[in-house]
């Protein structure tokens, strides 16, 4: 069975209007589609949080003027595991500081549905957009645990990514998930970006296509039919904590080809049973008449077309049973004619 995980990225107060310090336009609005996804029976549901120290290197307050203007300036950081490697990162307003209200996940997201929360960006000297690794690809104390290892321990093969912001943390998390060997899907109606234009979300989508990451819709892609997969297993929805979930309210109504074939097969069986019933009744009467004329007719031949056989055919759903009945019904009639001669 394919096991899937849902990653809900950075749905925090500081990233949502109306009061977030680094509010993403429309960020709070995607809580509704994310809620539908959280109601689905994913094997794991994980939320991420930016969890910065007060002096994080990306904050405007941590940099000197004139290069400390949020959204305009940038600063250079070095790889903590390789001093010869460096990169420029954007300067942001102070946001998602550990233990502050702005760092909390918004109340519209039902945290009781989440198996685990991963905190990232805890190292003050390095940027960390992805939930898998820092900006240099290092796995260290900048994250509260190794996300890839956790997913692998739970035999996850498929990851769905949603949240904020599409052109930063969602993008980096999805790309790193692909690098870790997972099949990755980004649910587009459950993502908002800082820049939703061609240079922001547009460029991100092109990166996804190049990396083999698929953009999907809750109701429009085969990959989202998670509840259908579990229904085939008997409708028992178990999550990591051992509790049972109901089938997803947002699950698509479309049926698989296999289900359609089963329905067609059942319909054909009912038609065949209706068509065979008059013939079987006719054969039964003829057999009874001959038996009155010649009392020596074998008893087994009289029982061949009995109603009990037909009832068991309906329960089992086997198509071959009505054909066997016809053969058995024809046999007594021939023997009865021989006895008459």
Coordinates of C-alpha atoms in Angstrom, one line a residue:
X1 CA 0.0 0.0 0.0
X2 CA 1.3 3.5 -0.9
X3 CA 1.8 5.6 2.2
X4 CA 1.4 9.4 1.9
X5 CA 2.3 12.3 4.1
X6 CA 0.9 15.8 4.2
X7 CA 3.3 18.7 5.0
X8 CA 1.6 21.9 6.1
X9 CA 4.3 24.6 5.8
X10 CA 4.5 27.6 8.1
X11 CA 0.8 28.5 8.6
X12 CA 1.8 31.0 11.3
X13 CA 0.3 34.2 12.6
X14 CA 3.3 36.3 11.3
X15 CA 2.7 35.0 7.8
X16 CA -1.0 35.7 7.7
X17 CA -3.1 38.9 7.4
X18 CA -4.3 41.1 8.9
X19 CA -1.5 41.6 11.6
X20 CA 1.3 39.3 10.5
X21 CA 4.8 41.0 10.4
X22 CA 5.6 39.2 7.1
X23 CA 2.0 38.6 6.0
X24 CA 1.5 36.7 2.7
X25 CA -1.4 38.1 0.7
X26 CA -4.4 35.7 1.1
X27 CA -2.4 33.5 3.5
X28 CA -5.2 32.9 6.0
X29 CA -7.7 32.1 3.2
X30 CA -6.0 28.7 2.4
X31 CA -6.8 27.4 5.8
X32 CA -10.1 26.0 4.3
X33 CA -8.6 23.8 1.6
X34 CA -5.8 22.8 4.1
X35 CA -8.6 21.8 6.5
X36 CA -10.1 19.5 3.9
X37 CA -6.7 17.9 3.4
X38 CA -6.2 17.4 7.1
X39 CA -9.5 15.5 7.2
X40 CA -8.1 13.0 4.7
X41 CA -6.5 9.8 6.0
X42 CA -2.9 10.5 5.3
X43 CA -0.5 8.2 7.0
X44 CA 1.3 11.2 8.5
X45 CA 0.3 14.9 8.8
X46 CA 3.2 17.2 9.7
X47 CA 3.2 20.9 10.3
X48 CA 6.3 23.1 10.1
X49 CA 7.1 26.4 11.9
X50 CA 9.7 29.1 11.4
X51 CA 11.2 29.2 14.9
X52 CA 13.8 31.9 14.9
X53 CA 16.0 33.3 17.7
X54 CA 15.6 37.1 18.3
X55 CA 18.9 37.8 16.5
X56 CA 18.4 35.8 13.4
X57 CA 20.7 36.8 10.5
X58 CA 17.8 37.5 8.2
X59 CA 16.2 40.1 10.4
X60 CA 16.4 43.8 9.5
X61 CA 17.3 44.5 13.2
X62 CA 20.3 42.2 13.0
X63 CA 21.9 44.1 10.1
X64 CA 23.5 47.5 9.9
X65 CA 22.2 50.4 7.7
X66 CA 22.0 51.1 4.9
X67 CA 21.8 47.3 4.1
X68 CA 19.0 46.5 6.5
X69 CA 15.8 47.4 4.5
X70 CA 13.3 44.6 4.6
X71 CA 12.3 43.2 1.2
X72 CA 15.0 45.4 -0.5
X73 CA 18.3 44.6 1.1
X74 CA 20.3 41.4 1.3
X75 CA 23.0 40.0 3.5
X76 CA 25.7 37.3 3.0
X77 CA 25.8 34.2 5.1
X78 CA 28.5 31.5 5.3
X79 CA 28.0 27.7 5.4
X80 CA 28.6 26.7 9.1
X81 CA 30.1 23.4 7.9
X82 CA 32.2 25.0 5.1
X83 CA 33.5 28.5 5.6
X84 CA 34.6 28.8 2.0
X85 CA 30.9 28.6 0.8
X86 CA 28.6 31.6 1.1
X87 CA 25.4 33.0 -0.4
X88 CA 23.2 36.2 -0.3
X89 CA 19.8 36.0 1.4
X90 CA 17.0 38.6 1.6
X91 CA 16.5 40.8 4.6
X92 CA 13.1 40.3 6.3
X93 CA 11.1 42.1 9.1
X94 CA 11.4 40.4 12.5
X95 CA 9.1 37.4 12.3
X96 CA 8.2 34.1 14.0
X97 CA 10.4 34.6 17.0
X98 CA 10.5 31.6 19.3
X99 CA 7.7 31.6 21.9
X100 CA 5.9 34.7 20.6
X101 CA 2.3 34.9 19.4
X102 CA 3.5 35.6 15.8
X103 CA 5.2 32.2 15.8
X104 CA 2.1 30.2 16.6
X105 CA 0.1 28.3 14.0
X106 CA -3.1 30.1 13.2
X107 CA -6.3 28.8 15.0
X108 CA -8.0 28.0 11.7
X109 CA -5.6 25.0 11.3
X110 CA -6.7 22.1 13.5
X111 CA -3.5 21.0 15.2
X112 CA -5.2 18.0 16.7
X113 CA -5.1 16.5 13.3
X114 CA -1.3 16.9 13.1
X115 CA 1.0 14.0 14.1
X116 CA 4.1 16.2 14.7
X117 CA 5.4 19.7 14.4
X118 CA 8.9 20.4 13.1
X119 CA 10.6 23.7 14.1
X120 CA 13.1 25.1 11.6
X121 CA 15.4 28.2 11.3
X122 CA 16.6 27.8 14.9
X123 CA 20.3 28.7 14.1
X124 CA 20.7 32.4 14.2
X125 CA 23.5 32.4 11.6
X126 CA 22.0 30.5 8.7
X127 CA 18.8 30.7 6.7
X128 CA 16.4 27.7 6.5
X129 CA 13.5 27.9 4.1
X130 CA 13.1 24.1 3.7
X131 CA 11.9 21.8 6.5
X132 CA 14.5 19.2 5.4
X133 CA 17.8 21.2 5.5
X134 CA 19.3 24.7 5.7
X135 CA 20.1 26.9 2.8
X136 CA 23.3 25.0 2.2
X137 CA 21.7 21.6 2.4
X138 CA 23.0 20.8 5.9
X139 CA 21.0 18.7 8.4
X140 CA 21.7 20.1 11.8
X141 CA 20.3 21.6 14.9
X142 CA 18.6 24.3 12.8
X143 CA 15.7 21.9 12.7
X144 CA 14.1 20.1 15.7
X145 CA 14.4 16.7 14.0
X146 CA 15.4 15.0 10.7
X147 CA 12.3 15.1 8.6
X148 CA 13.5 12.8 5.9
X149 CA 14.5 10.2 8.4
X150 CA 11.2 10.4 10.1
X151 CA 9.3 10.0 6.8
X152 CA 11.4 7.0 5.9
X153 CA 11.0 5.4 9.3
X154 CA 7.2 5.4 8.6
X155 CA 7.6 4.0 5.1
X156 CA 6.3 7.2 3.4
X157 CA 6.8 7.2 -0.4
X158 CA 4.6 10.1 -1.4
X159 CA 4.5 13.7 0.0
X160 CA 1.9 16.4 -0.5
X161 CA 3.1 20.0 0.3
X162 CA 0.9 23.0 1.1
X163 CA 1.1 26.3 3.0
X164 CA 3.2 29.5 3.0
X165 CA 5.0 30.9 1.2
X166 CA 4.8 29.2 -2.2
X167 CA 7.8 31.0 -3.6
X168 CA 10.0 30.4 -0.6
X169 CA 9.4 27.8 2.1
X170 CA 6.9 25.7 0.1
X171 CA 9.2 25.7 -2.9
X172 CA 12.4 24.7 -0.9
X173 CA 10.5 22.1 1.1
X174 CA 9.1 20.4 -2.0
X175 CA 12.4 20.5 -3.9
X176 CA 14.3 19.0 -1.0
X177 CA 11.6 16.3 -0.6
X178 CA 12.2 15.3 -4.2
X179 CA 15.9 15.3 -3.6
X180 CA 15.3 12.9 -0.7
X181 CA 13.6 10.5 -3.1
X182 CA 10.0 11.0 -2.4
X183 CA 7.2 11.5 -5.0
X184 CA 6.2 15.1 -4.5
X185 CA 2.9 16.9 -5.2
X186 CA 2.1 20.5 -4.4
X187 CA -1.6 21.2 -3.9
X188 CA -2.0 24.5 -5.7
X189 CA -5.2 25.8 -4.2
X190 CA -3.7 25.3 -0.7
X191 CA -0.6 27.5 -1.4
X192 CA -0.1 31.3 -1.4
X193 CA 3.0 33.2 -2.4
X194 CA 4.7 36.5 -1.5
X195 CA 5.0 37.2 -5.2
X196 CA 2.3 35.5 -7.2
X197 CA 3.6 36.9 -10.5
X198 CA 5.9 35.4 -13.1
X199 CA 9.0 36.1 -11.2
X200 CA 7.7 34.5 -8.0
X201 CA 5.1 31.7 -8.2
X202 CA 5.5 31.5 -11.9
X203 CA 9.3 30.8 -11.6
X204 CA 8.6 28.4 -8.8
X205 CA 6.2 26.4 -11.0
X206 CA 8.8 26.1 -13.7
X207 CA 11.3 24.8 -11.1
X208 CA 8.8 22.2 -10.0
X209 CA 8.3 21.0 -13.6
X210 CA 12.0 20.7 -14.1
X211 CA 12.4 18.8 -10.9
X212 CA 9.5 16.4 -11.6
X213 CA 7.2 17.8 -8.9
X214 CA 3.6 17.8 -9.9
X215 CA 1.0 20.5 -9.2
X216 CA -2.3 19.0 -8.3
X217 CA -5.8 19.9 -7.2
X218 CA -7.7 18.4 -4.2
X219 CA -10.5 17.1 -6.5
X220 CA -8.7 16.8 -9.8
X221 CA -5.8 14.3 -9.5
X222 CA -5.5 10.6 -9.1
X223 CA -2.9 11.2 -6.4
X224 CA -5.5 12.8 -4.1
X225 CA -7.8 9.8 -4.1
X226 CA -6.3 8.7 -0.8
X227 CA -9.6 7.8 0.9
X228 CA -10.5 5.6 -2.0
X229 CA -7.3 3.6 -1.5
X230 CA -8.2 3.1 2.2
X231 CA -11.8 2.1 1.3
X232 CA -10.5 -0.8 -0.8
X233 CA -8.7 -2.0 2.4
X234 CA -12.0 -2.2 4.2
X235 CA -12.6 1.4 5.3
X236 CA -10.4 1.2 8.4
X237 CA -8.6 4.5 8.7
X238 CA -5.6 4.3 11.0
X239 CA -3.2 7.2 11.6
X240 CA 0.1 7.1 13.5
X241 CA -1.5 7.7 16.9
X242 CA -3.8 4.8 16.4
X243 CA -7.0 6.8 16.1
X244 CA -9.6 6.2 13.3
X245 CA -10.5 8.9 10.8
X246 CA -13.7 9.2 8.8
X247 CA -13.4 9.2 5.0
X248 CA -12.3 12.6 3.7
X249 CA -15.1 15.1 3.2
X250 CA -13.1 16.6 0.3
X251 CA -12.4 13.2 -1.3
X252 CA -13.2 13.1 -5.1
X253 CA -16.4 11.3 -6.1
X254 CA -15.0 9.9 -9.3
X255 CA -14.5 6.1 -9.5
X256 CA -11.6 4.1 -10.6
X257 CA -11.7 1.9 -13.7
X258 CA -11.6 -1.2 -11.5
X259 CA -14.7 0.0 -9.6
X260 CA -16.6 0.7 -12.8
X261 CA -15.8 -2.8 -14.1
X262 CA -17.1 -4.3 -10.9
X263 CA -20.4 -2.4 -11.2
X264 CA -20.8 -3.4 -14.8
X265 CA -20.1 -7.0 -13.9
X266 CA -22.7 -6.9 -11.1
X267 CA -25.3 -5.4 -13.5
X268 CA -24.7 -8.1 -16.1
X269 CA -25.1 -10.8 -13.5
X270 CA -28.5 -9.5 -12.4
X271 CA -29.6 -9.3 -16.1
X272 CA -28.5 -12.9 -16.7
X273 CA -30.3 -14.1 -13.6
X274 CA -33.6 -12.5 -14.6
X275 CA -33.2 -13.9 -18.1
X276 CA -32.6 -17.5 -16.8
X277 CA -35.4 -17.5 -14.2
X278 CA -38.3 -18.1 -16.6
X279 CA -36.4 -20.9 -18.4
X280 CA -35.6 -22.6 -15.1
X281 CA -39.3 -22.5 -14.0
X282 CA -40.4 -23.9 -17.3
X283 CA -37.8 -26.8 -17.1
X284 CA -39.0 -27.5 -13.5
X285 CA -42.6 -28.0 -14.6
X286 CA -41.7 -30.3 -17.5
X287 CA -39.6 -32.5 -15.3
X288 CA -42.4 -32.8 -12.8
X289 CA -44.9 -33.9 -15.5
X290 CA -42.6 -36.7 -16.8
X291 CA -42.0 -37.8 -13.3
X292 CA -45.8 -38.4 -12.8
X293 CA -45.9 -40.6 -15.9
X294 CA -42.8 -42.6 -15.0
X295 CA -42.3 -42.9 -11.3
X296 CA -38.8 -44.4 -11.9
X297 CA -37.3 -41.0 -12.8
X298 CA -34.2 -40.5 -10.7
X299 CA -34.7 -38.3 -7.7
X300 CA -31.4 -36.5 -8.2
X301 CA -32.6 -35.2 -11.6
X302 CA -35.7 -33.6 -9.9
X303 CA -33.5 -31.7 -7.4
X304 CA -31.1 -30.3 -10.1
X305 CA -33.0 -27.1 -10.8
X306 CA -34.0 -26.5 -7.2
X307 CA -34.5 -23.0 -6.0
X308 CA -31.7 -23.4 -3.4
X309 CA -29.1 -23.5 -6.1
X310 CA -30.3 -20.3 -7.5
X311 CA -30.3 -18.6 -4.1
X312 CA -26.7 -19.6 -3.6
X313 CA -25.8 -18.1 -7.0
X314 CA -27.1 -14.7 -6.0
X315 CA -25.0 -14.6 -2.8
X316 CA -21.8 -15.8 -4.3
X317 CA -22.2 -13.6 -7.5
X318 CA -20.6 -16.3 -9.8
X319 CA -21.6 -16.0 -13.4
X320 CA -21.1 -19.7 -14.2
X321 CA -23.9 -21.0 -11.9
X322 CA -26.9 -20.1 -14.2
X323 CA -25.2 -22.0 -17.1
X324 CA -24.7 -25.1 -14.9
X325 CA -28.4 -24.9 -14.0
X326 CA -29.5 -25.0 -17.7
X327 CA -27.3 -28.1 -18.4
X328 CA -28.8 -29.9 -15.3
X329 CA -32.4 -29.0 -16.3
X330 CA -32.0 -30.3 -19.9
X331 CA -30.6 -33.6 -18.7
X332 CA -33.8 -34.8 -16.9
X333 CA -36.0 -34.0 -19.9
X334 CA -33.9 -36.2 -22.2
X335 CA -34.0 -39.2 -19.8
X336 CA -37.7 -38.8 -19.3
X337 CA -38.3 -39.1 -23.1
X338 CA -36.2 -42.3 -23.2
X339 CA -38.3 -43.8 -20.4
X340 CA -41.5 -43.0 -22.2
X341 CA -40.4 -44.9 -25.3

